[in-house]
Short mmCIF file of C-alpha atoms and ligand atoms in Angstrom, two decimals:
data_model
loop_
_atom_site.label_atom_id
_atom_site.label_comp_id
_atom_site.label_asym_id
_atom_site.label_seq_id
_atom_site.Cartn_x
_atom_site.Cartn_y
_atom_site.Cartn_z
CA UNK A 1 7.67 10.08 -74.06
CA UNK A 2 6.85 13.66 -72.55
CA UNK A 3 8.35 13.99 -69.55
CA UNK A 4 6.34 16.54 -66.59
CA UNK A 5 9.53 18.44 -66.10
CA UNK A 6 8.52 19.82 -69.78
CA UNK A 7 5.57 20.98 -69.29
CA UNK A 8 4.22 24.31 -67.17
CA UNK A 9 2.14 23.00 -64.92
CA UNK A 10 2.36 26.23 -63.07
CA UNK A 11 -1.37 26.99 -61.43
CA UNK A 12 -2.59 24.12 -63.67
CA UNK A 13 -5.14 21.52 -62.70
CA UNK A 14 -2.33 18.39 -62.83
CA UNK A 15 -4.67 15.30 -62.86
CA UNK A 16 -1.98 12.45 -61.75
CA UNK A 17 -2.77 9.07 -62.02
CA UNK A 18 -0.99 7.20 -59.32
CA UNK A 19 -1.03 3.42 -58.12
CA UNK A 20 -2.08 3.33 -54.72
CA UNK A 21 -3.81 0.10 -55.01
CA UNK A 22 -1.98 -0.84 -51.43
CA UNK A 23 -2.07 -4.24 -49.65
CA UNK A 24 -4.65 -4.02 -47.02
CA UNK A 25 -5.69 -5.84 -44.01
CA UNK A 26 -8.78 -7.38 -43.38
CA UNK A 27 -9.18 -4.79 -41.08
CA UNK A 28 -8.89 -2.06 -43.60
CA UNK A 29 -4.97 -0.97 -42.49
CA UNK A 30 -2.49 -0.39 -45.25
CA UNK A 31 0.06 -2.97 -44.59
CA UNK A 32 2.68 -1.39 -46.99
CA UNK A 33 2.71 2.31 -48.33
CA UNK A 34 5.40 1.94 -50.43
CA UNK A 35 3.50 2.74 -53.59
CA UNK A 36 2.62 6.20 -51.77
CA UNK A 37 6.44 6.93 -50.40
CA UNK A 38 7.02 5.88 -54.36
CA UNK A 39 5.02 8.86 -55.68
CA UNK A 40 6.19 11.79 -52.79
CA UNK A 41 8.87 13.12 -54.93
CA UNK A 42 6.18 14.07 -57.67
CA UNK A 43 4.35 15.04 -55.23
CA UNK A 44 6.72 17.69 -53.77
CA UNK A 45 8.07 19.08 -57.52
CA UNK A 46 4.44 19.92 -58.20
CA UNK A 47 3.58 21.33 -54.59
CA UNK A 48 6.93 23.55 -55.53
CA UNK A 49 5.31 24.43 -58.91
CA UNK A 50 1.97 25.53 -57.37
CA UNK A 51 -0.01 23.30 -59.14
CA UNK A 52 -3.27 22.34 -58.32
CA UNK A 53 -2.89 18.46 -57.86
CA UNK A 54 -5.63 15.95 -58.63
CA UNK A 55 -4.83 12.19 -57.54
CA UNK A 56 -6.63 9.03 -59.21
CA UNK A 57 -6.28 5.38 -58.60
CA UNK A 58 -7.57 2.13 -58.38
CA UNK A 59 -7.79 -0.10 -55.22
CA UNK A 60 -8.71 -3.97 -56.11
CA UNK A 61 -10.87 -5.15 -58.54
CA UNK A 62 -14.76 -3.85 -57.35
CA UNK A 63 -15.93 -4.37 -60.65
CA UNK A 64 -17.29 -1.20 -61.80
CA UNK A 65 -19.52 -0.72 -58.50
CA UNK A 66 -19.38 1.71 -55.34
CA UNK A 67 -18.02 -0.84 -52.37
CA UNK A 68 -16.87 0.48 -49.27
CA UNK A 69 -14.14 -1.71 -48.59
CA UNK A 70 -11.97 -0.56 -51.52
CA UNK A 71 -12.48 3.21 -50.74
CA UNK A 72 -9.02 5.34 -51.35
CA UNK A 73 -9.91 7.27 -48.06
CA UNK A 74 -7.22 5.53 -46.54
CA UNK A 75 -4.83 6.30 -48.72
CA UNK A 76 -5.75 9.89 -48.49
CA UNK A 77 -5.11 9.58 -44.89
CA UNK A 78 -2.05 8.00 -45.41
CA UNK A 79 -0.64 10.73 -47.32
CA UNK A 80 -1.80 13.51 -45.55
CA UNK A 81 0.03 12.34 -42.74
CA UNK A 82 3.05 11.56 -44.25
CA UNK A 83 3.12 15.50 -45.91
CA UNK A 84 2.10 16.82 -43.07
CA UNK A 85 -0.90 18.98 -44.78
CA UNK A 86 -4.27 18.16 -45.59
CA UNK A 87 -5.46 16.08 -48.93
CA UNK A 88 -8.90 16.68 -49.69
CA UNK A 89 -10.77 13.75 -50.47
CA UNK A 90 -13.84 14.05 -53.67
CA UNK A 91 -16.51 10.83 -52.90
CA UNK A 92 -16.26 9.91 -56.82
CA UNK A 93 -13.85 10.64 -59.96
CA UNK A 94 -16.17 12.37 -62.49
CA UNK A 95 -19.33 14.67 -62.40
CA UNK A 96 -20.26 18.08 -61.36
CA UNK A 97 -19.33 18.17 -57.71
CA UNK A 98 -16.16 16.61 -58.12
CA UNK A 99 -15.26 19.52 -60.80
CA UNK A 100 -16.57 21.91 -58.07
CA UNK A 101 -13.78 19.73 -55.40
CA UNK A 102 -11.60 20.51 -58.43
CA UNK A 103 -12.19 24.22 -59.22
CA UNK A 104 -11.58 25.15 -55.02
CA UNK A 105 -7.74 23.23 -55.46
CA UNK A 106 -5.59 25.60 -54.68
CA UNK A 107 -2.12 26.33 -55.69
CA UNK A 108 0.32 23.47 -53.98
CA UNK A 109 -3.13 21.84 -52.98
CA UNK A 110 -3.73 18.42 -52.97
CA UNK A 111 -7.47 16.77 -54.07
CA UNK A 112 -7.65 12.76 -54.31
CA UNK A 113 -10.65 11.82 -56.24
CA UNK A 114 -12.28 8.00 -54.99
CA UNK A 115 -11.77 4.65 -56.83
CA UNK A 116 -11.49 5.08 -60.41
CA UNK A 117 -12.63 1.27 -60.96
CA UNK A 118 -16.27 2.36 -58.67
CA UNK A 119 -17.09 3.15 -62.81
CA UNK A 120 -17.39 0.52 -65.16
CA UNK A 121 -15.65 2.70 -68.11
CA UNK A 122 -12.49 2.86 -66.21
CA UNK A 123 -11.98 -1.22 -67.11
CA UNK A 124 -13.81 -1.07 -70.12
CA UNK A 125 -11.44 1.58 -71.63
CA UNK A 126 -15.13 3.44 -72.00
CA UNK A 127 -14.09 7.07 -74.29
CA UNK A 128 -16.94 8.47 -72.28
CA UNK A 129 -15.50 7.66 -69.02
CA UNK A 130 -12.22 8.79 -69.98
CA UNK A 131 -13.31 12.15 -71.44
CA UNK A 132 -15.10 12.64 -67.89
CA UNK A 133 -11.77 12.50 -66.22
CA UNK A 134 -9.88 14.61 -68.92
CA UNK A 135 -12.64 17.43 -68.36
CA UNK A 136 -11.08 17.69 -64.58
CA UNK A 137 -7.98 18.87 -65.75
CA UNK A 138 -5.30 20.88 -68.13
CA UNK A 139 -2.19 18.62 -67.43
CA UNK A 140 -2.56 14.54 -67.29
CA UNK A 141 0.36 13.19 -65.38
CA UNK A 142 1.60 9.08 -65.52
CA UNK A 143 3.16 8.29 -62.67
CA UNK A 144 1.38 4.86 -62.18
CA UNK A 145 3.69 2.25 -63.50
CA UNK A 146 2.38 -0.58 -61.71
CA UNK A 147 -0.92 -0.06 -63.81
CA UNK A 148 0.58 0.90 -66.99
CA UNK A 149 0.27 -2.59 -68.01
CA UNK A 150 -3.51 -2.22 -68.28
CA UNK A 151 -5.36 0.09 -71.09
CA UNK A 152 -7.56 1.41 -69.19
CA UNK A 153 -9.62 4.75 -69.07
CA UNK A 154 -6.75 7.02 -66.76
CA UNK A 155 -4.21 5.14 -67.91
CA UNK A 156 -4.67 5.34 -71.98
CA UNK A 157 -8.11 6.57 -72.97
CA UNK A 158 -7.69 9.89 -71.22
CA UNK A 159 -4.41 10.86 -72.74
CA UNK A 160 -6.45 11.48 -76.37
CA UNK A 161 -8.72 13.85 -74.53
CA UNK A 162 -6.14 16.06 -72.67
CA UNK A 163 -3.90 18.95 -74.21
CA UNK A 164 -0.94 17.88 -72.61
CA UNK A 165 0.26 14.90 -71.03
CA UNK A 166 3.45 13.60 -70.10
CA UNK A 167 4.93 10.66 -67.51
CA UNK A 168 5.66 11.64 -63.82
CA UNK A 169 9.02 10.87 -61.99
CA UNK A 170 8.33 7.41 -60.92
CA UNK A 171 7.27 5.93 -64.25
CA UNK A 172 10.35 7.53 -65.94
CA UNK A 173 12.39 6.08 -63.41
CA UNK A 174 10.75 2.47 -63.33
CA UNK A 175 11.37 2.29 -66.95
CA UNK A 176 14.95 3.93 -66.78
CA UNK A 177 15.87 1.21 -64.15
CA UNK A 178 14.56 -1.66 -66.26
CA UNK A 179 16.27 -0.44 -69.58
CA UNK A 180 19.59 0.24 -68.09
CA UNK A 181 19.69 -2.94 -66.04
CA UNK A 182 18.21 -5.26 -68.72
CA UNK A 183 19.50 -3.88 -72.12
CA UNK A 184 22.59 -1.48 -70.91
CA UNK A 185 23.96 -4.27 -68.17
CA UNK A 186 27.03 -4.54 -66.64
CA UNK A 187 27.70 -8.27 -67.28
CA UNK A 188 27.52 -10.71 -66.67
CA UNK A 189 23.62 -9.94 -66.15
CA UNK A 190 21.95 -12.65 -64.35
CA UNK A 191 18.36 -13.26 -64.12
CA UNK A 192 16.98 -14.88 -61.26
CA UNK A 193 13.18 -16.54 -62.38
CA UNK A 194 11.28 -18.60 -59.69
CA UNK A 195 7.47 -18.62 -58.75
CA UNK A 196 5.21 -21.36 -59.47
CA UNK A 197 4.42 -21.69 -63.19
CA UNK A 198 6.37 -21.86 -66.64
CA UNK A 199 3.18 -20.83 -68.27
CA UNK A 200 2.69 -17.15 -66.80
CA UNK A 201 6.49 -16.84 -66.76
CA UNK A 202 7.27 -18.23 -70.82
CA UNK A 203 7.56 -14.57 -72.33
CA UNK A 204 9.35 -13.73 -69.61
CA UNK A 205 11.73 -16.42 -69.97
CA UNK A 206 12.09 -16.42 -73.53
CA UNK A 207 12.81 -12.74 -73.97
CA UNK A 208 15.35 -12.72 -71.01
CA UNK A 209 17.18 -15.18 -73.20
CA UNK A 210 17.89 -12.64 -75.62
CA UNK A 211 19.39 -10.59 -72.60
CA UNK A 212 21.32 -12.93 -70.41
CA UNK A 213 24.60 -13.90 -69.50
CA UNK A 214 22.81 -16.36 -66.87
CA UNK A 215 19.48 -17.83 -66.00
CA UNK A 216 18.61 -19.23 -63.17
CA UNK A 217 15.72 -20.96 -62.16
CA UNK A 218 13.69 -21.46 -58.92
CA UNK A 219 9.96 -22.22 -57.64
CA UNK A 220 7.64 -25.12 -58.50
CA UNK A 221 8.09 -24.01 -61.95
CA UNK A 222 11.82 -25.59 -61.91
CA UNK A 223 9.97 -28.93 -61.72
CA UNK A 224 8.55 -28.81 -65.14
CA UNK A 225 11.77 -28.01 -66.55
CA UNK A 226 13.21 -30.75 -64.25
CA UNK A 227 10.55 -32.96 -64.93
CA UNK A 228 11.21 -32.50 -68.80
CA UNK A 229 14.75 -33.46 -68.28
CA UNK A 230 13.52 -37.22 -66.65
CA UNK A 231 13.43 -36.72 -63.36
CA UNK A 232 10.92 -38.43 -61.35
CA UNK A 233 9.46 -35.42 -59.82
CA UNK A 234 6.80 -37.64 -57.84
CA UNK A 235 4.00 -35.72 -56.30
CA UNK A 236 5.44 -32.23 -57.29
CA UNK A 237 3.63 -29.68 -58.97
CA UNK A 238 4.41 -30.03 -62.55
CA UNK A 239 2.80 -28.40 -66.13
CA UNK A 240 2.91 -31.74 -68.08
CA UNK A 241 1.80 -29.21 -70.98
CA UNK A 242 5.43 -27.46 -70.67
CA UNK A 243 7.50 -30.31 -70.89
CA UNK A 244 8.19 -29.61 -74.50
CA UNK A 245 8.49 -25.83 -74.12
CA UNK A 246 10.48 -26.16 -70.97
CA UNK A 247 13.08 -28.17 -73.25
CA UNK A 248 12.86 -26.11 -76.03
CA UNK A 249 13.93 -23.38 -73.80
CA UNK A 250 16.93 -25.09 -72.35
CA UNK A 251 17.96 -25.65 -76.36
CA UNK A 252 17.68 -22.17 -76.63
CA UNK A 253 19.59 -21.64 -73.73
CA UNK A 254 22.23 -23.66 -75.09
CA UNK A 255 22.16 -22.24 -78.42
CA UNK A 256 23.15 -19.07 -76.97
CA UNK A 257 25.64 -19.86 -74.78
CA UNK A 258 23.49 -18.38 -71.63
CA UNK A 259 24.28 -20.76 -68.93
CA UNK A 260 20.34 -21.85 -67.48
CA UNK A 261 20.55 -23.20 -63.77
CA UNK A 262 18.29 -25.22 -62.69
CA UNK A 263 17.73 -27.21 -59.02
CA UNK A 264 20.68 -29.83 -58.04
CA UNK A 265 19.01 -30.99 -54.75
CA UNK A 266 15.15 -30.43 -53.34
CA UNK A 267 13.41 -29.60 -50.11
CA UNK A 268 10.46 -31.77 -50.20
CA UNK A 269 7.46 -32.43 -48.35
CA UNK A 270 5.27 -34.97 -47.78
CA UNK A 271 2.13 -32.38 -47.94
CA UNK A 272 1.55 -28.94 -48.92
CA UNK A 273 1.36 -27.89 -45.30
CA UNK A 274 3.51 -25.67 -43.06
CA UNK A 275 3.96 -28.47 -40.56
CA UNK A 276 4.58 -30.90 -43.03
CA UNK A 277 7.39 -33.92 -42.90
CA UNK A 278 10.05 -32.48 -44.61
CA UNK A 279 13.66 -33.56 -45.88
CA UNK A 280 16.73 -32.23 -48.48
CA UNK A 281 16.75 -35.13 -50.76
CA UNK A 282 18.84 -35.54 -54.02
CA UNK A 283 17.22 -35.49 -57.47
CA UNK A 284 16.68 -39.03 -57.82
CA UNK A 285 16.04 -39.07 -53.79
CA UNK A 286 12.02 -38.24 -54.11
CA UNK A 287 9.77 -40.11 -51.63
CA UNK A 288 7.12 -41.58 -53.67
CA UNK A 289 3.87 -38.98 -53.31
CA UNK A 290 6.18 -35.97 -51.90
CA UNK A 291 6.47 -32.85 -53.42
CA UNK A 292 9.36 -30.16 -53.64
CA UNK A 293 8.20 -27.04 -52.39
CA UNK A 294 11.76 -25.54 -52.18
CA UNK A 295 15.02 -25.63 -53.76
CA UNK A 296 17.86 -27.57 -51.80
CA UNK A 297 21.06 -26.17 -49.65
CA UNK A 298 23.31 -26.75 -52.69
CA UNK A 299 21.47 -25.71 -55.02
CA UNK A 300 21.01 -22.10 -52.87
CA UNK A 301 24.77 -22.47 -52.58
CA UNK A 302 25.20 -22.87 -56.48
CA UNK A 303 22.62 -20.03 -57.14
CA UNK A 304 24.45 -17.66 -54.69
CA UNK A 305 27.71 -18.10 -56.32
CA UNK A 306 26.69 -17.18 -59.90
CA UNK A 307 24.66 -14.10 -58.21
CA UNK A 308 28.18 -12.89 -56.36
CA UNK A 309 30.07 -12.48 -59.76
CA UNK A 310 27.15 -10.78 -61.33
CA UNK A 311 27.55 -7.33 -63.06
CA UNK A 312 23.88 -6.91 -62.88
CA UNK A 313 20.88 -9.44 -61.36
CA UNK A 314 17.24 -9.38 -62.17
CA UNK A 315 15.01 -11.19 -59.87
CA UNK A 316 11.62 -11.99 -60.10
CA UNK A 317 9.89 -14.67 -58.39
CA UNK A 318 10.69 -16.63 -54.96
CA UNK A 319 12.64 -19.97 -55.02
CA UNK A 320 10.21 -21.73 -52.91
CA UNK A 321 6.84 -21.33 -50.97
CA UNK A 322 8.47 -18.84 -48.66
CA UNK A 323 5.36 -18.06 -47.21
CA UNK A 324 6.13 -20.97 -44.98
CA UNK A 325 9.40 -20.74 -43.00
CA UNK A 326 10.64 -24.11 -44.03
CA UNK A 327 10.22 -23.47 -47.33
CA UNK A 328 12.01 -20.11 -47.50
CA UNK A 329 15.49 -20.85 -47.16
CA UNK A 330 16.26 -21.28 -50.91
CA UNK A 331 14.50 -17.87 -51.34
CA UNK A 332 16.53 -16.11 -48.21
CA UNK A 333 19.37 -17.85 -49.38
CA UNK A 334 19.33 -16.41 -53.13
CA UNK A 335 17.96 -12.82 -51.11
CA UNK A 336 21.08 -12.65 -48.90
CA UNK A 337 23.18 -13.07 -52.45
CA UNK A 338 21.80 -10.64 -54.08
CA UNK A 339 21.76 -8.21 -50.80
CA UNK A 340 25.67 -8.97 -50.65
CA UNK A 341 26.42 -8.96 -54.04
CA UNK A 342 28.70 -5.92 -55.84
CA UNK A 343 26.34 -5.89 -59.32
CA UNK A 344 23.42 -3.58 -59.63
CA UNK A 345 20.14 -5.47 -58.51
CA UNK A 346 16.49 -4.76 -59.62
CA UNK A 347 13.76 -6.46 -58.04
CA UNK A 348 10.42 -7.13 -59.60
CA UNK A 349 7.71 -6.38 -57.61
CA UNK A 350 4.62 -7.62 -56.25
CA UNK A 351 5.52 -11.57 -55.05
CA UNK A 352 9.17 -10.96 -55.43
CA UNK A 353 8.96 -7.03 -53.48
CA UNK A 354 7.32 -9.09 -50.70
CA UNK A 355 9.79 -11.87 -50.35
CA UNK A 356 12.47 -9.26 -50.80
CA UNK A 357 11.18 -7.49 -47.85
CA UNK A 358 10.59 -10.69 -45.90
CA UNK A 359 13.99 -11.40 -46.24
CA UNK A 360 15.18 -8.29 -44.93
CA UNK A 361 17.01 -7.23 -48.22
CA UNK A 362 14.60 -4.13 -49.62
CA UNK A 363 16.78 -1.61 -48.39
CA UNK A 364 19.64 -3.93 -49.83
CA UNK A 365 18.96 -3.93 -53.31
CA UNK A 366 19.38 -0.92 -55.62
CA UNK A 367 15.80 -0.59 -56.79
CA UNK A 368 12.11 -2.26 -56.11
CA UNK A 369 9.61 -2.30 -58.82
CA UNK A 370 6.32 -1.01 -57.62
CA UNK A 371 5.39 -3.42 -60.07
CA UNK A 372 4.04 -6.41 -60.33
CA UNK A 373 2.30 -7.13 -63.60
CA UNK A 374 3.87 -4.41 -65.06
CA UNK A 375 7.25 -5.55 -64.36
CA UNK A 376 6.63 -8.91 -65.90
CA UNK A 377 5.16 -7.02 -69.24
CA UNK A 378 8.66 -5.06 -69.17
CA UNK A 379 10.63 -8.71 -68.61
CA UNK A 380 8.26 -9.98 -71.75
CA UNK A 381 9.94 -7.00 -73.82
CA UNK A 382 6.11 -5.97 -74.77
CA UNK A 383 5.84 -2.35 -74.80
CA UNK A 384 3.24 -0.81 -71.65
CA UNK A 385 0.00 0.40 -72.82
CA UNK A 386 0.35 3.03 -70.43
CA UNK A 387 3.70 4.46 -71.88
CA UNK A 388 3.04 3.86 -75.50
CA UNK A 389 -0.32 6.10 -75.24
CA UNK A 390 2.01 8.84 -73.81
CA UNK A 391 4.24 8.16 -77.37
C1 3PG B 1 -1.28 -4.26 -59.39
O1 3PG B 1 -1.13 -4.16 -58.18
O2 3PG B 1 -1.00 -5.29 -60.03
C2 3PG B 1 -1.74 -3.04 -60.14
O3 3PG B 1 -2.19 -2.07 -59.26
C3 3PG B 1 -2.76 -3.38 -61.17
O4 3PG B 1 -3.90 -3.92 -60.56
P1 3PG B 1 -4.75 -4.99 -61.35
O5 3PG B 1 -3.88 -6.22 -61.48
O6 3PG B 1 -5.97 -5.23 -60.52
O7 3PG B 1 -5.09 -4.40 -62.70
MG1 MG B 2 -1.93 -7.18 -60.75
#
């Protein structure tokens, strides 16, 4: 891969494609700017350069059409106060005023074109779209590595229709972070999985296997595996199509010598409610109709322990609904372990950056993913779309 710091970008038009698809309010406030703050170093370098800088990105999924609510204006805002200078804003991504928005960029300027996803060929990977974009610029830039899971029009179609393109800071250094902690470790390495199903977690777990000194497993999706193993898991959420999978992955497990943890003791509820009756009860201690929506005090205690003497930890996904308080305590519990621990930690993003911040650990833990999806491709040991096109 290409890196930016090879490339003159020196008075060039730098189209960047960023990820500021930021968690909003229903008010319209960005609740978390991280995914700007992510990007700033980039930023600066190419201010330094005197480039002319062009920013694109997404913002939800509004399905190909103009909707006001998932406008990047915001964002714009956003960053223009955090810089302290202006950043133009373009009303669209492609045509002739927005080259005209491009053309008056000046040196160490900033431009942010509107929603690339307000087009249909942005999803659709349309060659069209994608040669629109390209025709706004001399230099393509990936620094969006919380997208580069998806092959779409400025993420992979472009990059056939520019001269030169390379990947920005923050992609090099989401990748970096991943390789070195995943396939360079400091060992042991231990992976902490949780969230609420085997199925959009299998590649994941099956390719950490390869990896791992030890696995350990949290979230509703530790009830499949614990159903699979005969316990009576009673009203608990359970993917009675993984049973078989679940315990061909503990065979693996043991095939390899990676030691796979899995819940000793529950917290379970009678309902799926924040209020609801709630106890600690053993394995074979299930109320009949209850469900566990968190993992138990000794099993948080057993989980910590393994994450103390880790070399390196990779977490992604929460240990238990820890969008309700009484459900979190596995998840703060396993977040306090990691936050203490001496081994290098990497946090997938999305679910897992959330609960990491809920906790109080982000600033704890030596690097957050800005990714969600793209993290789990990287933990699936498939190859981004997004990075192979800059190949
Ligand atoms: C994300 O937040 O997952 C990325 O920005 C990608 O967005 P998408 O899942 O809508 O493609
Ligand atoms: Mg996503």
């Amino acid at each position: 891969m290409k890196s930016v710091r090879d490339i003159n970008v020196s008075g060039k038009k730098v189209f960047v494609r960023v990820d500021y698809n930021l968690p909003m309010d229903d008010q319209g406030n960005i609740t978390d700017d991280n995914r700007i703050r992510a990007t700033l170093d980039m930023i600066q370098w190419l201010r330094e350069k005197e480039a002319r800088i062009i920013l694109a990105s997404h913002l939800g999924r509004p399905n190909g059409v103009r909707d006001a609510q998932f406008s990047l204006r915001p964002a714009a805002r956003r960053l223009s106060e955090i810089l302290g200078i202006e950043v133009r804003f373009a009303d669209d991504c492609i045509g002739a005023a927005v080259a005209k928005l491009v053309d008056d960029i000046s040196p160490g300027s900033i431009l942010m074109l509107e929603n690339l996803r307000f087009h249909k060929g942005e999803k659709k990977n349309d060659p069209a779209f994608a040669k629109a974009l390209a025709e706004l610029c001399d230099v393509y830039v990936n620094n969006a590595f919380a997208v580069s899971h998806r092959d779409q029009a400025s993420v992979t179609g472009i990059v056939s229709h520019v001269k030169t393109a390379g990947a920005g800071f923050l992609l090099e250094k989401e990748i970096r972070s991943y390789y070195d902690a995943v396939e360079h470790p400091k060992r042991p390495l231990v992976a902490v999985i949780g969230g609420a199903k085997v199925s959009s977690k299998l590649a994941a777990l099956e390719n950490m296997l390869k990896f791992v000194d030890s696995l350990i497993i949290g979230g509703a999706m530790a009830n499949t595996f614990l159903n699979a193993k005969g316990v009576d898991t009673k009203g608990s959420m359970v993917e009675t199509d993984l049973l078989d999978t679940a315990n061909a992955i503990v065979r693996t497990a043991e095939a390899k010598g990676v030691e796979l943890l899995l819940p000793q003791d529950l917290v379970a509820a009678e309902t799926f409610d924040k209020d609801a009756r709630c106890d600690t009860v053993a394995l074979d201690g299930m109320p009949d109709g209850w469900m566990a929506l968190d993992v138990g005090p000794e099993t948080a205690k057993a989980y910590a322990q393994v994450i103390k003497g880790a070399g390196t930890i990779v977490w992604n996904g929460p240990m238990g609904v820890f969008e309700m308080d009484r459900f979190a305590k596995g998840t703060q519990c396993v977040a306090d372990a990691i936050a203490g621990a001496s081994g290098f930690s990497i946090v997938g993003g999305g679910d897992t950056g959330l609960a990491a911040k809920k906790c109080g650990i982000a600033d704890k833990v030596n690097y957050i993913s800005t990714g969600g999806g793209a993290f789990l491709h990287m933990m699936e040991g498939k190859t981004l779309p997004g990075v192979a096109a800059l190949e």
